[in-house]
mmCIF file of C-alpha atoms in Angstrom:
data_model
loop_
_atom_site.group_PDB
_atom_site.id
_atom_site.type_symbol
_atom_site.label_atom_id
_atom_site.label_comp_id
_atom_site.label_asym_id
_atom_site.label_seq_id
_atom_site.Cartn_x
_atom_site.Cartn_y
_atom_site.Cartn_z
ATOM 1 C CA MET A 1 122.850 72.980 134.832
ATOM 2 C CA LEU A 2 119.313 72.265 136.023
ATOM 3 C CA ILE A 3 118.319 75.915 135.479
ATOM 4 C CA LYS A 4 119.622 75.879 131.894
ATOM 5 C CA MET A 5 117.657 72.717 131.131
ATOM 6 C CA ASN A 6 114.479 74.313 132.447
ATOM 7 C CA PHE A 7 115.122 77.449 130.434
ATOM 8 C CA TYR A 8 115.537 75.415 127.234
ATOM 9 C CA GLN A 9 112.533 73.271 128.047
ATOM 10 C CA THR A 10 110.450 76.399 128.637
ATOM 11 C CA LEU A 11 111.700 77.916 125.393
ATOM 12 C CA LEU A 12 110.864 74.710 123.512
ATOM 13 C CA THR A 13 107.380 74.594 125.070
ATOM 14 C CA ILE A 14 106.693 78.216 124.144
ATOM 15 C CA SER A 15 107.894 77.566 120.581
ATOM 16 C CA ILE A 16 105.581 74.574 120.233
ATOM 17 C CA ILE A 17 102.633 76.613 121.508
ATOM 18 C CA PHE A 18 103.291 79.403 119.001
ATOM 19 C CA MET A 19 103.675 76.928 116.148
ATOM 20 C CA ALA A 20 100.415 75.216 117.094
ATOM 21 C CA ALA A 21 98.631 78.566 117.284
ATOM 22 C CA GLY A 22 99.960 79.429 113.829
ATOM 23 C CA CYS A 23 98.633 76.149 112.389
ATOM 24 C CA CYS A 24 95.194 76.696 113.892
ATOM 25 C CA LYS A 25 95.041 80.228 112.564
ATOM 26 C CA LYS A 26 95.860 78.963 109.060
ATOM 27 C CA ASN A 27 93.018 76.440 109.163
ATOM 28 C CA ILE A 28 90.568 79.094 110.345
ATOM 29 C CA ASN A 29 91.608 81.350 107.461
ATOM 30 C CA GLN A 30 91.151 78.523 104.965
ATOM 31 C CA GLU A 31 87.620 77.902 106.216
ATOM 32 C CA LYS A 32 86.862 81.625 105.934
ATOM 33 C CA SER A 33 88.014 81.724 102.321
ATOM 34 C CA TYR A 34 85.465 79.071 101.360
ATOM 35 C CA SER A 35 82.655 80.873 103.157
ATOM 36 C CA GLN A 36 83.234 84.002 101.081
ATOM 37 C CA ASN A 37 81.177 84.777 98.011
ATOM 38 C CA LEU A 38 82.919 82.343 95.642
ATOM 39 C CA LYS A 39 81.415 80.710 92.576
ATOM 40 C CA ILE A 40 82.479 78.134 90.000
ATOM 41 C CA VAL A 41 80.564 77.965 86.723
ATOM 42 C CA VAL A 42 80.801 74.937 84.450
ATOM 43 C CA SER A 43 79.107 75.001 81.069
ATOM 44 C CA ALA A 44 78.908 73.316 77.689
ATOM 45 C CA SER A 45 77.778 75.264 74.648
ATOM 46 C CA GLY A 46 77.706 75.354 70.889
ATOM 47 C CA GLY A 47 76.896 72.853 68.224
ATOM 48 C CA PHE A 48 74.173 73.174 65.616
ATOM 49 C CA SER A 49 71.489 74.460 68.022
ATOM 50 C CA GLY A 50 73.711 76.948 69.838
ATOM 51 C CA GLU A 51 72.385 75.575 73.119
ATOM 52 C CA SER A 52 74.209 76.295 76.377
ATOM 53 C CA ILE A 53 73.746 74.417 79.598
ATOM 54 C CA GLY A 54 75.620 75.054 82.794
ATOM 55 C CA TYR A 55 75.765 74.995 86.540
ATOM 56 C CA ASP A 56 76.723 77.554 89.176
ATOM 57 C CA LEU A 57 78.354 76.162 92.321
ATOM 58 C CA LYS A 58 78.479 78.656 95.156
ATOM 59 C CA SER A 59 80.753 78.303 98.166
ATOM 60 C CA ASN A 60 77.682 78.253 100.437
ATOM 61 C CA GLY A 61 76.662 74.969 98.783
ATOM 62 C CA GLU A 62 73.944 76.277 96.494
ATOM 63 C CA ILE A 63 73.996 74.695 93.060
ATOM 64 C CA ARG A 64 71.817 76.005 90.261
ATOM 65 C CA GLY A 65 71.502 74.707 86.741
ATOM 66 C CA TRP A 66 70.605 76.860 83.772
ATOM 67 C CA GLU A 67 69.904 76.463 80.103
ATOM 68 C CA MET A 68 69.944 78.881 77.173
ATOM 69 C CA VAL A 69 68.792 78.243 73.602
ATOM 70 C CA ALA A 70 69.427 80.705 70.766
ATOM 71 C CA GLY A 71 70.328 83.448 73.244
ATOM 72 C CA LYS A 72 67.044 83.076 75.116
ATOM 73 C CA SER A 73 67.487 82.080 78.731
ATOM 74 C CA LEU A 74 65.280 79.318 80.059
ATOM 75 C CA GLU A 75 66.404 80.256 83.567
ATOM 76 C CA TYR A 76 67.284 77.840 86.268
ATOM 77 C CA ILE A 77 66.280 74.252 85.691
ATOM 78 C CA SER A 78 67.358 72.856 89.047
ATOM 79 C CA LYS A 79 68.518 74.026 92.435
ATOM 80 C CA PHE A 80 69.852 72.147 95.445
ATOM 81 C CA ASN A 81 72.241 72.628 98.331
ATOM 82 C CA ALA A 82 75.355 70.625 99.148
ATOM 83 C CA PRO A 83 77.383 72.898 101.462
ATOM 84 C CA ASP A 84 80.025 70.441 102.655
ATOM 85 C CA SER A 85 80.332 68.637 99.348
ATOM 86 C CA VAL A 86 81.388 71.611 97.215
ATOM 87 C CA LYS A 87 84.363 72.659 99.373
ATOM 88 C CA ILE A 88 86.602 70.136 97.623
ATOM 89 C CA PHE A 89 86.059 71.864 94.271
ATOM 90 C CA PHE A 90 87.044 75.269 95.654
ATOM 91 C CA SER A 91 90.169 73.781 97.214
ATOM 92 C CA LYS A 92 91.049 72.205 93.844
ATOM 93 C CA ILE A 93 90.789 75.660 92.225
ATOM 94 C CA ASP A 94 93.623 76.702 94.551
ATOM 95 C CA LYS A 95 95.533 73.435 94.247
ATOM 96 C CA ILE A 96 95.778 73.494 90.443
ATOM 97 C CA GLY A 97 96.515 77.234 90.312
ATOM 98 C CA PHE A 98 93.389 77.894 88.253
ATOM 99 C CA LYS A 99 93.580 81.657 88.714
ATOM 100 C CA ASN A 100 96.791 81.726 86.652
ATOM 101 C CA ILE A 101 95.914 79.247 83.876
ATOM 102 C CA GLN A 102 95.655 81.003 80.517
ATOM 103 C CA TYR A 103 93.696 78.847 78.085
ATOM 104 C CA LEU A 104 90.664 79.941 76.077
ATOM 105 C CA ILE A 105 90.363 78.125 72.749
ATOM 106 C CA PRO A 106 86.685 77.609 71.913
ATOM 107 C CA GLY A 107 85.437 75.284 69.210
ATOM 108 C CA ASN A 108 82.143 74.148 67.721
ATOM 109 C CA GLN A 109 81.244 72.629 71.094
ATOM 110 C CA THR A 110 83.002 74.356 73.965
ATOM 111 C CA ASN A 111 83.376 73.402 77.600
ATOM 112 C CA SER A 112 84.104 76.230 80.019
ATOM 113 C CA LEU A 113 85.078 76.585 83.650
ATOM 114 C CA LEU A 114 84.887 80.033 85.243
ATOM 115 C CA PHE A 115 85.811 81.179 88.736
ATOM 116 C CA TYR A 116 84.308 84.226 90.475
ATOM 117 C CA GLU A 117 85.173 86.007 93.714
ATOM 118 C CA ASN A 118 82.575 88.458 95.051
ATOM 119 C CA ASP A 119 80.692 88.391 91.725
ATOM 120 C CA SER A 120 83.813 89.386 89.758
ATOM 121 C CA LEU A 121 85.251 87.037 87.146
ATOM 122 C CA VAL A 122 88.735 85.950 88.203
ATOM 123 C CA ASN A 123 89.513 83.550 85.363
ATOM 124 C CA GLU A 124 87.899 81.594 82.553
ATOM 125 C CA VAL A 125 89.266 78.527 80.818
ATOM 126 C CA GLY A 126 87.528 77.173 77.714
ATOM 127 C CA TRP A 127 88.274 74.378 75.259
ATOM 128 C CA SER A 128 86.708 72.477 72.399
ATOM 129 C CA ASN A 129 85.466 68.949 73.084
ATOM 130 C CA SER A 130 87.874 67.672 70.461
ATOM 131 C CA ASN A 131 90.881 69.576 71.859
ATOM 132 C CA ASN A 132 93.378 67.266 73.520
ATOM 133 C CA GLN A 133 95.723 70.141 74.410
ATOM 134 C CA ALA A 134 93.491 71.685 77.088
ATOM 135 C CA PRO A 135 94.994 71.648 80.608
ATOM 136 C CA ILE A 136 94.332 68.184 82.050
ATOM 137 C CA ASP A 137 93.869 69.474 85.623
ATOM 138 C CA VAL A 138 91.093 71.809 84.461
ATOM 139 C CA LYS A 139 89.413 69.087 82.394
ATOM 140 C CA ASP A 140 89.574 66.712 85.379
ATOM 141 C CA LEU A 141 88.055 69.353 87.675
ATOM 142 C CA TYR A 142 85.317 70.081 85.119
ATOM 143 C CA ASN A 143 84.488 66.373 84.791
ATOM 144 C CA SER A 144 84.508 65.885 88.582
ATOM 145 C CA ILE A 145 82.047 68.746 89.029
ATOM 146 C CA MET A 146 79.770 67.486 86.258
ATOM 147 C CA ASP A 147 79.802 63.943 87.706
ATOM 148 C CA PHE A 148 79.014 65.331 91.168
ATOM 149 C CA ILE A 149 76.081 67.330 89.797
ATOM 150 C CA LYS A 150 74.671 64.375 87.867
ATOM 151 C CA GLU A 151 74.831 62.177 90.965
ATOM 152 C CA ASN A 152 73.191 64.780 93.202
ATOM 153 C CA ARG A 153 70.491 65.827 90.749
ATOM 154 C CA MET A 154 69.238 62.263 90.755
ATOM 155 C CA LYS A 155 68.985 62.319 94.556
ATOM 156 C CA ASN A 156 66.931 65.536 94.657
#
């Protein structure tokens, strides 16, 4: 009886070790995915002037703002780094299933959120400011990113 107990205890211990190793491996893979060449672009465009303003958030923490008027780029208007702070936005892209959301209904003034992997566009979602039907998770993510940028631009 004592030998059987030890066998089961050993089996249980080995199982726990393998499960723990599997959890650690998953966390390492998640960290790797955010260190890849990922980018989120948020922008607002349209209206009478046709002006566009936007921000690129890269997974390495680089954030660059840009502005375009009448098709003429005014290049980057700001640049700062926030490597640990942007990870939450990339995890939200996964959490809300952004890659699979199909919604592109522009209006006179259009907000857009785009997601890139290795410089290739994965998905774009766009909606008019007056459109109440746009996916709420995407609008919330867009607003969170814009609030984050406003707060951090003031600090830099």
